[in-house]
PDB file of C-alpha atoms in Angstrom:
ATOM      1  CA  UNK A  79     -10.178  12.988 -14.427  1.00 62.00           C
ATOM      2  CA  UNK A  80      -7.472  15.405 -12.462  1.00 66.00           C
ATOM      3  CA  UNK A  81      -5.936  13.829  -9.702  1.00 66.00           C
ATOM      4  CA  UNK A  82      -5.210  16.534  -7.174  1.00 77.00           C
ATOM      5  CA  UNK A  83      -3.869  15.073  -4.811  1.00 80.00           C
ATOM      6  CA  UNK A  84      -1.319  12.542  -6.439  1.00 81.00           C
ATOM      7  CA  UNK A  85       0.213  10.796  -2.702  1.00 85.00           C
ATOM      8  CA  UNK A  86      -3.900   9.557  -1.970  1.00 85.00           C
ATOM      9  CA  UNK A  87      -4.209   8.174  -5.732  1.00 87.00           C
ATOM     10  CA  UNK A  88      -0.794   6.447  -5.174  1.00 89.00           C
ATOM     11  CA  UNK A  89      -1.870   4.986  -1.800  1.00 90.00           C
ATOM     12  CA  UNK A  90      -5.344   3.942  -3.065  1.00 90.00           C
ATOM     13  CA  UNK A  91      -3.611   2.518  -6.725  1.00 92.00           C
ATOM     14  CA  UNK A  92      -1.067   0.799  -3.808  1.00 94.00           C
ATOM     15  CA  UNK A  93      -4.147  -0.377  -1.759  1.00 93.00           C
ATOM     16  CA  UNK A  94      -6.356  -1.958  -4.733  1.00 94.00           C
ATOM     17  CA  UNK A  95      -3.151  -4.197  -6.340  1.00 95.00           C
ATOM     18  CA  UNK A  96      -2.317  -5.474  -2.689  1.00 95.00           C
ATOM     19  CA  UNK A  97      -6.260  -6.422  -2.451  1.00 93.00           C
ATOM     20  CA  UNK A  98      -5.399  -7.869  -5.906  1.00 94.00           C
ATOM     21  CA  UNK A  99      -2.616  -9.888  -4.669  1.00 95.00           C
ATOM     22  CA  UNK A 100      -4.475 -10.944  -1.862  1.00 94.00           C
ATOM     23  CA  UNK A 101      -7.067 -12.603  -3.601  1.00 94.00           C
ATOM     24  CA  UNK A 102      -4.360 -14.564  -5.610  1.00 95.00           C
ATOM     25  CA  UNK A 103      -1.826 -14.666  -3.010  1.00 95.00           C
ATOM     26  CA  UNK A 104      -4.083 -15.745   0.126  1.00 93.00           C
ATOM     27  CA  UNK A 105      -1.805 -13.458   2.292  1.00 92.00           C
ATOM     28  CA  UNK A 106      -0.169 -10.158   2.156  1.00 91.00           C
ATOM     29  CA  UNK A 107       3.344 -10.960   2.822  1.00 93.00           C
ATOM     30  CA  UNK A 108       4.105  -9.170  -0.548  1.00 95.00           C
ATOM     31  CA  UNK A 109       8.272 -10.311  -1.609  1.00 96.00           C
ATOM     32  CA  UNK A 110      10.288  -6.728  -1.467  1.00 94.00           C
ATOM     33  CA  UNK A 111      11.122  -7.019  -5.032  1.00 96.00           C
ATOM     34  CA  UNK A 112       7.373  -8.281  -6.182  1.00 97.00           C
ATOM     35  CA  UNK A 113       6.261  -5.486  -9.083  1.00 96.00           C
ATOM     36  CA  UNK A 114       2.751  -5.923 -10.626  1.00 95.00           C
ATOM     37  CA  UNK A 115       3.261  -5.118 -14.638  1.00 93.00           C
ATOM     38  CA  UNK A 116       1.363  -1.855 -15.877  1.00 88.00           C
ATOM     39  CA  UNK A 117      -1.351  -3.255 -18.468  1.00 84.00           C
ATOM     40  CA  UNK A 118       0.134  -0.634 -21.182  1.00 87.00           C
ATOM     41  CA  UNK A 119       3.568  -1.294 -21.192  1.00 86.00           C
ATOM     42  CA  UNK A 120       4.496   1.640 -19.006  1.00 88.00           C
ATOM     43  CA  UNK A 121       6.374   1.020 -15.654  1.00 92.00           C
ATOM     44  CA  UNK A 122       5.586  -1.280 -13.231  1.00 95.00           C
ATOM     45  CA  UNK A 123       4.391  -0.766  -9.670  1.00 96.00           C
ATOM     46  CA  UNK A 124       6.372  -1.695  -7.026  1.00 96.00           C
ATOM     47  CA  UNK A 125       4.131  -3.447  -4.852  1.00 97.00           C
ATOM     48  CA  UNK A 126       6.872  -5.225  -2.537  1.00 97.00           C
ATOM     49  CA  UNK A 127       8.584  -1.727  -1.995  1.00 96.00           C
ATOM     50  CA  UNK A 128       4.882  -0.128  -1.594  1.00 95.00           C
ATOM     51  CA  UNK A 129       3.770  -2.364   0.913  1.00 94.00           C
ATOM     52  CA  UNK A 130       7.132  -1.792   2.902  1.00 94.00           C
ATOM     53  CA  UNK A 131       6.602   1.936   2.979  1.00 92.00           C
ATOM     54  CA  UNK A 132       3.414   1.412   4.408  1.00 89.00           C
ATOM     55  CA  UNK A 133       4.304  -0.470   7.109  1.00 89.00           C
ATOM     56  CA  UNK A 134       7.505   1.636   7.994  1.00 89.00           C
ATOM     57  CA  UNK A 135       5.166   4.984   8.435  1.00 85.00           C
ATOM     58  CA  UNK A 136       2.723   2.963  10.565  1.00 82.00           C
ATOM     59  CA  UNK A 137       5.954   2.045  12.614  1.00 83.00           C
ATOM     60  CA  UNK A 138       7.266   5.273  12.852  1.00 84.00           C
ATOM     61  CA  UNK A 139       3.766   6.806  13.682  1.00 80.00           C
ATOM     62  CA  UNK A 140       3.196   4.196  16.585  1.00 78.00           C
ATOM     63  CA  UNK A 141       6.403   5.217  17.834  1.00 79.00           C
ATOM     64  CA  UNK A 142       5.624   8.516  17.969  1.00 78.00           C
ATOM     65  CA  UNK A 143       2.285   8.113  19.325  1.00 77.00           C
ATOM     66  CA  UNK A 144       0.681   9.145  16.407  1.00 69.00           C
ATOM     67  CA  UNK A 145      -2.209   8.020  14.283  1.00 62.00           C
ATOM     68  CA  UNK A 146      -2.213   7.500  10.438  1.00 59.00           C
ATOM     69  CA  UNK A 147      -5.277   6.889   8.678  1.00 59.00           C
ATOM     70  CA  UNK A 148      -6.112   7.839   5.134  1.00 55.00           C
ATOM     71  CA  UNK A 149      -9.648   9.526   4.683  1.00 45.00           C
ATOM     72  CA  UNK A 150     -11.913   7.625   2.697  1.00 45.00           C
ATOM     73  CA  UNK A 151     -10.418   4.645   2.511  1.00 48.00           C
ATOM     74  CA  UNK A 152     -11.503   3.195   5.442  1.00 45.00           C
ATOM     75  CA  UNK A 153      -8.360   1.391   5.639  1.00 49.00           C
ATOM     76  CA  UNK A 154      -5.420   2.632   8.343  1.00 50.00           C
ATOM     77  CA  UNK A 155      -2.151   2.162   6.578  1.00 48.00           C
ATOM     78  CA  UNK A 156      -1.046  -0.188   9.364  1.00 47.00           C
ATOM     79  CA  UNK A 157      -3.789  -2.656   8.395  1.00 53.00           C
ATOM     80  CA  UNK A 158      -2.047  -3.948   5.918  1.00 57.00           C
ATOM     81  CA  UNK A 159      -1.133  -6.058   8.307  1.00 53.00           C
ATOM     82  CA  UNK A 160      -4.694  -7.007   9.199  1.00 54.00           C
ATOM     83  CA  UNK A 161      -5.183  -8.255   5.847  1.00 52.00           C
ATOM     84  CA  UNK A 162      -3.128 -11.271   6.029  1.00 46.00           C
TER      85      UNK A 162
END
């Protein structure tokens, strides 16, 4: 189908390989440079940098005293770190 809004289907794409790598993994301390390969020979996804990202904006939001949450997902981007 159309994705409309293309930063929530990156987060959630982001959200179901790191619950991938979790299961594998045991953890979520994903490497910086760890990339999952795309099943169809297109680029890879950046799951090291991906996870970094995520934590940075959680960072920046706590410091500012503000709350990040994606709708829908259940799943506040600073949880990551509650899935290890």
């Amino acid at each position: 189908g159309m994705v409309w809004d293309v930063d929530e289907a990156r987060f959630r794409e982001g959200l179901v390989k790191l619950r991938k790598y979790r299961r594998i993994n045991g953890h979520c301390r994903v490497p910086d440079k760890h990339e999952v390969p795309c099943p169809n020979g297109g680029p890879s996804f950046k799951l090291g940098r991906w996870v970094a990202r995520q934590r940075a904006k959680h960072r920046e939001a706590k410091r500012r005293g503000l709350a990040l949450e994606r709708n829908g997902s259940g799943l506040d981007v600073g949880r990551i770190e509650d899935l290890d």
